[in-house]
Coordinates of C-alpha atoms and ligand atoms in Angstrom, one line a residue:
X376 CA 74.8 -171.6 148.8
X377 CA 73.7 -173.1 145.5
X378 CA 74.4 -170.6 142.8
X379 CA 74.7 -173.4 140.2
X380 CA 72.2 -175.3 138.1
X381 CA 72.4 -179.1 138.3
X382 CA 72.0 -180.7 134.9
X383 CA 70.3 -184.1 135.3
X384 CA 72.2 -187.1 134.0
X385 CA 70.4 -190.3 133.1
X386 CA 71.7 -193.6 134.5
X387 CA 72.8 -194.4 130.9
X388 CA 76.2 -193.3 129.9
X389 CA 76.2 -189.8 128.4
X390 CA 78.7 -188.9 125.7
X391 CA 80.3 -185.5 125.0
X392 CA 83.1 -184.2 122.8
X393 CA 84.9 -183.0 125.9
X394 CA 84.7 -183.3 129.7
X395 CA 86.3 -180.7 131.9
X396 CA 87.0 -181.3 135.5
X397 CA 86.7 -178.1 137.6
X398 CA 84.9 -174.8 137.3
X399 CA 87.5 -172.3 138.4
X400 CA 89.2 -169.8 136.2
X401 CA 90.5 -172.5 133.9
X402 CA 87.4 -174.7 133.6
X403 CA 85.1 -171.7 132.9
X404 CA 87.3 -170.4 130.1
X405 CA 87.9 -173.8 128.6
X406 CA 84.2 -174.4 128.5
X407 CA 83.6 -171.1 126.7
X408 CA 86.3 -171.8 124.1
X409 CA 85.3 -175.3 123.3
X410 CA 81.6 -174.8 123.3
X411 CA 81.2 -171.2 122.0
X412 CA 84.2 -171.0 119.6
X413 CA 84.5 -174.6 118.4
X414 CA 80.9 -175.7 118.8
X415 CA 81.7 -178.9 120.8
X416 CA 79.4 -180.6 123.2
X417 CA 81.1 -180.1 126.6
X418 CA 80.3 -180.8 130.2
X419 CA 82.1 -179.4 133.2
X420 CA 82.1 -181.5 136.3
X421 CA 82.6 -179.6 139.5
X422 CA 82.7 -181.0 143.1
X423 CA 81.5 -177.7 144.7
X424 CA 78.0 -176.3 144.4
X425 CA 79.2 -173.2 142.7
X426 CA 81.9 -171.9 140.4
X427 CA 85.2 -170.4 141.7
X428 CA 87.7 -173.3 142.1
X429 CA 90.3 -172.4 144.7
X430 CA 88.4 -169.2 145.6
X431 CA 85.3 -171.2 146.4
X432 CA 87.2 -173.1 149.1
X433 CA 89.7 -170.6 150.4
X434 CA 87.4 -168.3 152.5
X435 CA 89.7 -167.9 155.4
X436 CA 90.0 -164.5 157.2
X437 CA 92.1 -162.1 155.1
X438 CA 91.9 -164.2 151.9
X439 CA 92.9 -161.9 149.1
X440 CA 94.8 -162.2 145.8
X441 CA 98.4 -161.2 145.8
X442 CA 98.2 -160.2 142.1
X443 CA 96.8 -156.8 141.2
X444 CA 93.1 -157.1 140.6
X445 CA 93.2 -155.6 137.1
X446 CA 95.7 -158.3 136.0
X447 CA 94.2 -161.1 137.9
X448 CA 91.3 -161.4 135.4
X449 CA 90.4 -162.6 132.0
X450 CA 91.8 -160.8 129.0
X451 CA 89.9 -162.7 126.3
X452 CA 86.9 -160.4 126.3
X453 CA 87.5 -156.6 125.9
X454 CA 83.8 -156.0 126.9
X455 CA 84.2 -158.0 130.1
X456 CA 87.3 -156.1 131.1
X457 CA 85.7 -152.7 130.4
X458 CA 82.5 -153.4 132.2
X459 CA 83.9 -155.0 135.4
X460 CA 84.9 -152.6 138.2
X461 CA 87.6 -153.8 140.6
X462 CA 87.3 -152.0 143.9
X463 CA 90.8 -152.6 145.4
X464 CA 94.4 -153.0 144.3
X465 CA 94.2 -156.6 145.5
X466 CA 90.8 -158.2 145.3
X467 CA 89.4 -160.0 148.3
X468 CA 88.0 -163.5 148.0
X469 CA 84.3 -162.4 147.9
X470 CA 85.1 -160.0 145.1
X471 CA 86.8 -162.7 143.0
X472 CA 83.8 -164.9 143.6
X473 CA 81.5 -162.2 142.4
X474 CA 83.7 -161.7 139.3
X475 CA 83.7 -165.5 138.5
X476 CA 80.0 -165.7 139.0
X477 CA 79.5 -162.8 136.7
X478 CA 81.7 -164.5 134.1
X479 CA 79.6 -167.7 134.4
X480 CA 76.4 -165.7 133.9
X481 CA 77.7 -163.3 131.2
X482 CA 78.9 -166.2 129.0
X483 CA 75.9 -168.4 129.9
X484 CA 78.3 -171.1 131.2
X485 CA 76.2 -172.7 134.0
X486 CA 73.9 -174.7 131.8
X487 CA 76.9 -176.9 130.9
X488 CA 78.3 -177.3 134.4
X489 CA 77.3 -180.1 136.7
X490 CA 77.8 -179.0 140.3
X491 CA 78.0 -181.2 143.3
X492 CA 79.8 -183.8 141.1
X493 CA 83.1 -185.2 142.2
X494 CA 85.0 -187.1 139.7
X495 CA 86.5 -190.3 141.1
X496 CA 88.0 -191.9 138.1
X497 CA 88.8 -191.4 134.4
X498 CA 89.9 -194.4 132.3
X499 CA 90.9 -194.3 128.7
X500 CA 89.2 -196.8 126.5
X501 CA 91.6 -197.3 123.6
X502 CA 89.4 -199.3 121.3
X503 CA 86.6 -196.6 121.5
X504 CA 89.1 -193.7 121.8
X505 CA 87.1 -192.3 124.7
X506 CA 87.6 -191.3 128.2
X507 CA 85.2 -193.0 130.7
X508 CA 84.7 -190.7 133.6
X509 CA 82.9 -191.8 136.8
X510 CA 81.6 -189.7 139.5
X511 CA 81.2 -190.2 143.3
X512 CA 77.5 -190.7 142.6
X513 CA 78.3 -193.7 140.4
X514 CA 77.5 -192.1 137.1
X515 CA 79.6 -192.6 134.0
X516 CA 80.2 -190.0 131.3
X517 CA 82.3 -190.4 128.2
X518 CA 84.2 -188.0 126.0
X519 CA 86.9 -188.0 123.4
X520 CA 88.8 -185.3 125.2
X521 CA 89.4 -185.0 129.0
X522 CA 90.7 -181.7 130.3
X523 CA 91.7 -181.3 133.9
X524 CA 91.1 -177.8 135.2
X525 CA 91.6 -178.9 138.8
X526 CA 93.9 -176.1 139.9
X527 CA 97.4 -176.4 141.5
X528 CA 96.4 -175.7 145.1
X529 CA 93.2 -177.6 145.8
X530 CA 94.2 -180.6 147.8
X531 CA 94.4 -179.4 151.4
X532 CA 97.4 -180.6 153.4
X533 CA 96.3 -181.3 157.0
X534 CA 99.4 -182.5 158.9
X535 CA 99.2 -185.9 160.5
X536 CA 99.8 -184.6 164.1
X537 CA 98.9 -187.3 166.6
X538 CA 95.9 -186.5 168.8
X539 CA 94.0 -184.2 166.4
X540 CA 90.9 -186.4 166.6
X541 CA 90.8 -185.9 170.3
X542 CA 91.0 -182.1 170.3
X543 CA 88.1 -180.7 172.4
X544 CA 87.9 -177.4 170.4
X545 CA 87.3 -176.7 166.7
X546 CA 89.8 -177.0 164.0
X547 CA 89.9 -175.8 160.4
X548 CA 92.1 -175.9 157.3
X549 CA 92.2 -172.6 155.5
X550 CA 91.6 -174.3 152.2
X551 CA 88.3 -175.8 153.4
X552 CA 86.9 -172.9 155.2
X553 CA 83.3 -173.0 156.4
X554 CA 80.9 -170.9 154.3
X555 CA 79.3 -169.4 157.4
X556 CA 82.7 -168.2 158.6
X557 CA 84.3 -168.7 162.1
X558 CA 83.7 -166.4 165.0
X559 CA 86.9 -166.0 166.9
X560 CA 85.6 -163.5 169.4
X561 CA 86.9 -164.3 172.9
X562 CA 88.7 -167.4 171.7
X563 CA 92.2 -168.6 172.2
X564 CA 93.3 -169.4 168.6
X565 CA 96.4 -171.4 167.4
X566 CA 97.5 -170.8 163.8
X567 CA 99.9 -173.4 162.3
X568 CA 101.8 -172.2 159.3
X569 CA 103.5 -169.0 158.0
X570 CA 103.2 -169.3 154.3
X571 CA 101.2 -166.7 152.2
X572 CA 97.9 -167.9 153.8
X573 CA 99.1 -167.8 157.4
X574 CA 100.6 -164.4 156.8
X575 CA 97.4 -163.0 155.4
X576 CA 95.2 -164.6 158.1
X577 CA 97.4 -163.6 161.2
X578 CA 96.5 -159.9 161.4
X579 CA 92.8 -160.5 160.8
X580 CA 92.4 -163.3 163.3
X581 CA 94.5 -161.4 165.9
X582 CA 92.1 -158.4 165.6
X583 CA 89.2 -160.6 166.6
X584 CA 90.5 -163.3 168.9
X585 CA 91.2 -163.1 172.6
X586 CA 94.7 -164.5 172.0
X587 CA 96.5 -165.8 168.9
X588 CA 99.4 -168.1 169.0
X589 CA 101.3 -168.5 165.7
X590 CA 103.2 -171.8 165.4
X591 CA 106.1 -171.0 162.9
X592 CA 108.2 -173.9 161.5
X593 CA 110.0 -171.9 158.8
X594 CA 110.4 -168.2 159.1
X595 CA 109.3 -166.3 156.0
X596 CA 110.0 -163.1 154.1
X597 CA 107.0 -160.8 153.5
X598 CA 106.7 -157.4 151.9
X599 CA 103.8 -155.0 152.5
X600 CA 101.0 -155.3 149.9
X601 CA 100.0 -151.6 150.2
X602 CA 96.4 -152.5 149.4
X603 CA 94.0 -149.7 148.8
X604 CA 90.8 -148.7 147.0
X605 CA 90.8 -148.2 143.3
X606 CA 90.0 -144.5 142.6
X607 CA 87.8 -143.7 139.7
X608 CA 90.7 -142.0 137.9
X609 CA 92.9 -145.1 138.3
X610 CA 90.1 -147.3 137.1
X611 CA 89.8 -145.2 134.0
X612 CA 93.6 -145.2 133.5
X613 CA 93.7 -149.0 133.7
X614 CA 90.7 -149.4 131.3
X615 CA 92.2 -147.1 128.8
X616 CA 95.6 -148.9 129.0
X617 CA 94.4 -152.5 129.0
X618 CA 96.1 -153.4 125.7
X619 CA 99.5 -152.5 127.0
X620 CA 98.8 -154.1 130.4
X621 CA 97.9 -157.4 128.8
X622 CA 100.9 -157.2 126.5
X623 CA 103.2 -156.7 129.5
X624 CA 101.6 -159.7 131.3
X625 CA 102.1 -161.9 128.3
X626 CA 105.7 -161.1 127.8
X627 CA 107.1 -161.0 131.4
X628 CA 108.6 -163.8 133.3
X629 CA 105.9 -164.1 135.9
X630 CA 102.9 -162.8 134.0
X631 CA 102.5 -159.6 136.0
X632 CA 101.8 -156.1 134.7
X633 CA 105.2 -154.8 135.5
X634 CA 108.6 -155.5 134.0
X635 CA 111.7 -156.7 135.8
X636 CA 114.5 -154.2 135.9
X637 CA 117.6 -155.0 133.9
X638 CA 119.9 -153.6 136.7
X639 CA 122.1 -156.0 138.6
X640 CA 121.9 -155.8 142.4
X641 CA 125.7 -155.4 142.9
X642 CA 126.2 -153.1 140.0
X643 CA 124.9 -150.1 142.0
X644 CA 126.3 -148.6 145.2
X645 CA 125.0 -149.9 148.5
X646 CA 123.3 -146.6 149.1
X647 CA 121.5 -146.7 145.8
X648 CA 120.5 -150.3 146.4
X649 CA 119.0 -149.5 149.8
X650 CA 117.1 -146.5 148.2
X651 CA 115.7 -148.8 145.5
X652 CA 114.6 -151.4 148.0
X653 CA 113.1 -148.8 150.2
X654 CA 111.1 -147.4 147.3
X655 CA 109.9 -150.9 146.4
X656 CA 109.0 -151.5 150.1
X657 CA 106.9 -148.3 150.1
X658 CA 105.3 -149.2 146.8
X659 CA 104.5 -152.7 148.0
X660 CA 103.6 -155.9 146.3
X661 CA 105.4 -158.6 144.3
X662 CA 107.2 -155.8 142.4
X663 CA 109.8 -156.0 145.2
X664 CA 111.2 -159.1 143.4
X665 CA 111.6 -157.1 140.2
X666 CA 113.9 -154.4 141.6
X667 CA 117.0 -156.2 140.2
X668 CA 117.4 -158.6 137.3
X669 CA 119.5 -161.1 139.2
X670 CA 117.6 -161.6 142.5
X671 CA 116.5 -165.1 141.5
X672 CA 119.7 -166.3 140.0
X673 CA 122.6 -164.9 142.0
X674 CA 122.8 -165.7 145.7
X675 CA 125.0 -162.6 146.5
X676 CA 122.4 -160.4 144.8
X677 CA 119.6 -162.2 146.6
X678 CA 121.3 -161.8 150.0
X679 CA 121.0 -158.0 149.6
X680 CA 117.2 -158.2 149.3
X681 CA 117.0 -160.8 152.0
X682 CA 119.1 -158.7 154.4
X683 CA 117.0 -155.6 153.6
X684 CA 113.8 -157.5 154.6
X685 CA 115.4 -159.0 157.7
X686 CA 116.3 -155.4 158.7
X687 CA 112.7 -154.3 158.2
X688 CA 111.5 -157.2 160.4
X689 CA 113.9 -156.2 163.2
X690 CA 112.8 -152.6 162.9
X691 CA 109.1 -153.3 163.0
X692 CA 108.9 -156.0 165.7
X693 CA 109.5 -154.5 169.1
X694 CA 110.3 -157.7 171.1
X695 CA 113.9 -158.6 170.1
X696 CA 113.4 -162.3 170.7
X697 CA 110.3 -162.4 168.5
X698 CA 112.1 -160.3 165.9
X699 CA 115.0 -162.8 165.9
X700 CA 112.7 -165.8 165.4
X701 CA 110.8 -164.0 162.5
X702 CA 114.0 -162.9 160.8
X703 CA 115.9 -166.2 161.1
X704 CA 115.1 -167.2 157.6
X705 CA 116.8 -170.2 156.1
X706 CA 116.3 -169.7 152.3
X707 CA 116.9 -167.1 149.7
X708 CA 114.3 -164.4 149.3
X709 CA 111.4 -165.5 146.9
X710 CA 112.8 -169.1 146.6
X711 CA 109.6 -170.0 148.3
X712 CA 106.5 -168.2 146.9
X713 CA 107.0 -164.6 148.3
X714 CA 104.0 -163.6 150.5
X715 CA 102.8 -160.0 150.6
X716 CA 100.9 -158.7 153.7
X717 CA 99.0 -156.1 155.5
X718 CA 100.5 -155.5 158.9
X719 CA 101.9 -159.0 159.4
X720 CA 105.0 -158.2 161.3
X721 CA 103.3 -155.3 163.1
X722 CA 100.8 -157.8 164.5
X723 CA 103.5 -159.3 166.7
X724 CA 103.5 -156.1 168.6
X725 CA 100.0 -156.7 169.9
X726 CA 99.6 -157.9 173.5
X727 CA 97.4 -160.8 172.4
X728 CA 99.8 -162.4 169.9
X729 CA 102.5 -164.9 170.6
X730 CA 105.0 -166.5 168.2
X731 CA 106.1 -170.1 168.9
X732 CA 109.2 -171.5 167.1
X733 CA 108.3 -175.1 166.3
X734 CA 111.5 -175.6 164.5
X735 CA 113.3 -175.2 167.8
X736 CA 110.7 -177.0 169.8
X737 CA 108.6 -179.2 167.5
X738 CA 104.9 -179.9 167.8
X739 CA 104.7 -183.3 169.5
X740 CA 100.9 -183.8 169.6
X741 CA 97.6 -182.3 169.9
X742 CA 95.9 -182.8 173.3
X743 CA 92.2 -182.2 174.1
X744 CA 93.2 -178.8 175.4
X745 CA 95.5 -177.6 172.6
X746 CA 99.0 -178.0 171.2
X747 CA 101.9 -179.7 173.0
X748 CA 105.4 -178.8 171.8
X749 CA 108.6 -180.4 173.1
X750 CA 108.9 -177.5 175.5
X751 CA 105.4 -176.2 176.2
X752 CA 101.7 -176.7 176.3
X753 CA 99.4 -174.1 174.6
X754 CA 95.7 -174.2 175.6
X755 CA 93.5 -173.4 172.6
X756 CA 89.8 -173.2 171.7
X757 CA 90.4 -173.2 167.9
X758 CA 93.3 -174.5 165.7
X759 CA 93.7 -173.0 162.2
X760 CA 95.9 -175.1 159.9
X761 CA 97.4 -172.7 157.3
X762 CA 99.5 -175.7 156.3
X763 CA 99.2 -175.5 152.5
X764 CA 98.4 -178.0 149.9
X765 CA 99.5 -181.2 148.2
X766 CA 100.3 -178.9 145.4
X767 CA 100.2 -179.5 141.6
X768 CA 100.1 -183.3 141.6
X769 CA 97.7 -183.8 144.6
X770 CA 94.5 -182.7 142.8
X771 CA 95.3 -184.9 139.7
X772 CA 96.4 -188.0 141.7
X773 CA 93.3 -187.8 143.9
X774 CA 91.4 -189.0 140.8
X775 CA 92.0 -192.6 139.6
X776 CA 93.3 -191.6 136.1
X777 CA 94.3 -194.5 133.9
X778 CA 95.7 -194.2 130.4
X779 CA 96.6 -196.8 127.7
X780 CA 96.8 -200.4 128.9
X781 CA 95.3 -199.3 132.2
X782 CA 98.5 -197.5 133.4
X783 CA 97.7 -195.4 136.4
X784 CA 98.8 -191.8 136.5
X785 CA 100.0 -192.4 140.1
X786 CA 102.3 -195.2 138.7
X787 CA 103.5 -193.1 135.8
X788 CA 104.4 -190.4 138.3
X789 CA 105.7 -192.5 141.2
X790 CA 109.1 -190.8 141.1
X791 CA 107.5 -187.3 140.5
X792 CA 105.4 -185.8 137.7
X793 CA 106.5 -186.2 134.1
X794 CA 104.7 -184.3 131.4
X795 CA 105.3 -182.8 128.0
X796 CA 105.0 -179.0 128.3
X797 CA 102.8 -179.5 131.4
X798 CA 100.0 -180.2 129.0
X799 CA 99.9 -183.9 128.4
X800 CA 101.3 -187.1 129.8
X801 CA 102.8 -189.9 127.5
X802 CA 100.4 -192.9 127.6
X803 CA 97.4 -190.7 128.3
X804 CA 95.9 -189.9 124.9
X805 CA 93.6 -186.8 124.5
X806 CA 94.2 -185.8 128.1
X807 CA 95.1 -182.1 128.6
X808 CA 96.2 -180.8 132.0
X809 CA 95.6 -177.1 132.4
X810 CA 98.5 -175.6 134.4
X811 CA 99.9 -179.0 134.9
X812 CA 103.3 -179.8 136.5
X813 CA 106.1 -178.8 134.1
X814 CA 104.3 -175.6 133.0
X815 CA 104.8 -172.0 134.5
X816 CA 101.5 -172.3 136.4
X817 CA 102.2 -171.2 140.0
X818 CA 105.3 -169.2 139.1
X819 CA 103.0 -167.0 137.0
X820 CA 100.0 -164.8 137.6
X821 CA 97.5 -167.6 137.3
X822 CA 95.0 -166.2 134.8
X823 CA 97.8 -165.5 132.4
X824 CA 99.1 -169.0 132.5
X825 CA 95.5 -170.4 132.3
X826 CA 94.5 -168.3 129.3
X827 CA 97.7 -169.4 127.5
X828 CA 97.0 -173.1 128.2
X829 CA 93.3 -173.0 127.3
X830 CA 94.0 -171.2 124.1
X831 CA 96.7 -173.7 123.1
X832 CA 94.4 -176.6 123.9
X833 CA 91.6 -175.1 122.0
X834 CA 93.8 -174.4 118.9
X835 CA 95.1 -178.0 119.2
X836 CA 91.6 -179.5 119.3
X837 CA 90.5 -177.3 116.4
X838 CA 93.5 -178.5 114.4
X839 CA 92.7 -182.1 115.1
X840 CA 89.1 -181.7 114.0
X841 CA 90.0 -179.9 110.9
X842 CA 92.6 -182.5 109.9
X843 CA 90.6 -185.6 110.9
X844 CA 93.0 -186.5 113.8
X845 CA 91.5 -188.7 116.4
X846 CA 94.2 -188.8 118.9
X847 CA 97.1 -186.8 120.3
X848 CA 99.7 -188.1 122.8
X849 CA 103.1 -186.9 123.8
X850 CA 106.0 -189.2 123.0
X851 CA 108.2 -190.6 125.8
X852 CA 111.2 -189.0 124.1
X853 CA 109.7 -185.5 124.1
X854 CA 108.7 -186.0 127.7
X855 CA 112.2 -187.0 128.7
X856 CA 113.6 -183.9 127.0
X857 CA 111.0 -181.6 128.5
X858 CA 111.5 -183.0 132.1
X859 CA 115.3 -182.5 131.6
X860 CA 114.7 -178.9 130.4
X861 CA 112.4 -178.2 133.4
X862 CA 115.1 -179.4 135.8
X863 CA 117.8 -177.5 134.0
X864 CA 116.0 -174.1 134.1
X865 CA 115.0 -174.6 137.7
X866 CA 118.6 -175.4 138.7
X867 CA 119.8 -172.2 137.0
X868 CA 117.7 -170.3 139.6
X869 CA 117.8 -170.1 143.4
X870 CA 114.3 -171.7 143.5
X871 CA 115.3 -175.2 144.4
X872 CA 117.4 -173.9 147.3
X873 CA 114.4 -173.6 149.6
X874 CA 114.4 -177.0 151.1
X875 CA 110.9 -176.7 152.7
X876 CA 109.2 -175.5 149.5
X877 CA 105.9 -176.8 148.2
X878 CA 107.3 -176.1 144.7
X879 CA 109.5 -179.2 145.4
X880 CA 106.8 -181.2 147.2
X881 CA 108.8 -180.9 150.4
X882 CA 105.8 -180.0 152.5
X883 CA 104.1 -183.3 152.1
X884 CA 105.8 -186.3 153.8
X885 CA 106.8 -189.0 151.3
X886 CA 106.2 -186.9 148.2
X887 CA 109.0 -187.2 145.6
X888 CA 111.3 -184.1 145.8
X889 CA 111.0 -182.8 142.2
X890 CA 110.8 -179.1 141.3
X891 CA 107.4 -179.1 139.7
X892 CA 106.7 -175.8 137.9
X893 CA 108.5 -174.5 134.8
X894 CA 110.9 -171.8 135.9
X895 CA 112.0 -170.6 132.4
X896 CA 109.5 -167.8 132.4
X897 CA 106.1 -167.3 130.8
X898 CA 107.3 -165.6 127.7
X899 CA 109.8 -168.2 126.8
X900 CA 107.4 -171.0 127.6
X901 CA 104.7 -169.4 125.4
X902 CA 107.1 -169.3 122.5
X903 CA 108.1 -172.9 123.0
X904 CA 104.4 -174.0 122.9
X905 CA 103.7 -171.9 119.8
X906 CA 106.8 -173.4 118.1
X907 CA 105.6 -176.9 118.9
X908 CA 102.2 -176.2 117.4
X909 CA 103.7 -174.6 114.3
X910 CA 105.9 -177.6 113.8
X911 CA 102.8 -179.8 113.5
X912 CA 102.8 -180.6 117.2
X913 CA 106.4 -181.7 117.4
X914 CA 106.9 -184.2 120.2
X915 CA 103.3 -185.5 120.0
X916 CA 102.0 -188.4 118.0
X917 CA 98.9 -187.5 116.1
X918 CA 96.8 -190.4 114.9
X919 CA 94.2 -190.1 112.2
X920 CA 90.9 -191.9 112.6
Ligands
N01_540 O1 100.8 -172.9 152.2 P1 102.4 -173.0 152.3 P2 100.0 -171.5 152.0 N1 103.9 -178.2 161.4 O2 102.7 -174.4 151.9 C1 103.7 -174.9 157.6 C2 99.0 -169.6 147.2 N2 98.3 -168.5 148.0 O3 98.5 -172.0 152.0 O4 107.6 -174.1 155.5 C3 104.2 -176.9 161.4 O5 103.1 -172.0 151.6 C4 104.8 -174.7 156.6 O6 106.1 -174.8 157.2 P3 107.3 -175.3 156.4 C5 100.4 -169.2 147.0 O7 100.9 -169.7 145.8 C6 98.0 -167.5 147.3 O8 100.4 -170.5 152.9 O9 106.9 -176.5 155.6 N3 104.1 -176.2 160.3 C7 104.5 -173.3 156.1 O10 104.9 -172.3 157.0 C8 101.0 -169.9 148.2 O11 102.4 -170.1 148.1 C9 97.4 -166.4 147.9 O12 108.4 -175.6 157.4 C10 103.7 -176.8 159.2 C11 102.9 -173.4 156.1 O13 102.5 -174.4 157.0 C12 100.3 -171.2 148.2 O14 98.9 -170.8 148.0 C13 97.1 -166.5 149.3 C14 103.4 -178.1 159.1 C15 102.4 -173.7 154.7 O15 102.7 -172.8 153.8 C16 100.3 -172.0 149.5 O16 100.3 -171.1 150.6 C17 97.5 -167.6 150.0 C18 103.5 -178.9 160.3 N4 103.3 -180.2 160.4 C19 98.1 -168.6 149.3 N5 103.0 -178.4 157.9 C20 96.9 -165.3 147.1 O17 97.5 -164.8 146.2 C21 103.1 -177.3 157.2 N6 103.5 -176.3 158.0 C22 95.6 -165.0 147.5

């Protein structure tokens, strides 16, 4: 597929006002803001041959967004949101790709995107006050501003299991799925991983494969999505109510179009609590987490939700041994990113599906025939790794980014990511990191977090240009205070209690264990960012030039 236009670059260095890395939701909107609102010369550099970011790569069976379609979209253009027709409650990957391609065309963005262009390094030249960016093809481009729009979940994590190279069948990572798809008909498939991705893919692969073996290391909660088509009436209702929907998204903790109840879980009777959970289970979706105000901060409250879901698993899954493995969950509900599903637990009632507990009996190696655990050998034709990502820092650290005095980002972050507001790193002038570590990012409905960052960055650059400011950079003191605040708000929740969570970097061997996203809530974070800007960018050093 080549739905992009490649802009030729001469061998001489080309200069721009701003370079943006990545053409997903964030890169597209940032390009529109800087080019069409501020009149800057901008170039987006994108490794893929089309727009879409994470949605370009994640084409695995069942790939679908867990946010409601009407909220998982741009709010900046009233015309766009009125003309676009979502077809389902949760959009499937191809529908999101159609939407993002439509956005790229509607706002004439492609002419400033260079596709098939992987950025390998970005070095700041202090004397020239420029970023020098090189690509895998050896070209160099320069810009005053460098904006990373690389996404939080774009570095695939393929576990280093001995023997993979000798596997006689085919293997795939869900985040690097072949464009032509994979035909599982008649195949014995092994799926490793039971995060949101594995939980989405399991029922779809099981329906096609001869046999599916799911290798589960950490059992997980999941709540039914209750996906369904958007009726004409519901479409009309959403479109008429968009102002209120967007206002809710901007002011709620997780950027979703629903509010969190102010009831406490233990303030109601056991009967009422069960009835409320049952209603939320029937309604489906991430709203389950919003039934009570204290589910993410009080372990006793959380236990009630956790036990309700465990009970559901035991009632759905007919084989008691399988039900026991699936419901033996070691962390609070939603302390890891909560999956939602379509018939995930029901799928274990199929004759052609087996669950293997690889916590009890770890995977030892991959043989030419399949997967060998401590206690058994599983012959497979295909292995699917739904093993997640080197999240948040991985996409940034895969680029050789160097700031003042040649300091490498990898060095600055050797004990874990340190940012100011998740937007900038001390020592890296004029670098903006959209949805960077230390911002709400993955704890928020992503387009809401993205729009807030892009609009803040755009206003900041407009302010710099209006006031003749050449350079902006976070101070080390503001960074220290912010990192402390990020840790403090995370520790006030149950989120760090999931020891295998990718929020902590625990899924990647050797990665520093640091809670990366900002858990203080989107509304609070937005206010902090606005206050910083209003106080003449407090915590940043602005240099005229
Ligand atoms: O990845 P994960 P994901 N041996 O890291 C297991 C977003 N998303 O791709 O927990 C055996 O959550 C690992 O086990 P453990 C969403 O934000 C969004 O599923 O480390 N198992 C875990 O079970 C989500 O949270 C949507 O013990 C191994 C699984 O692999 C994020 O992407 C849809 C292993 C990885 O789970 C990531 O989700 C899907 C090993 N060596 C995803 N290594 C939508 O909204 C890892 N595992 C569309």
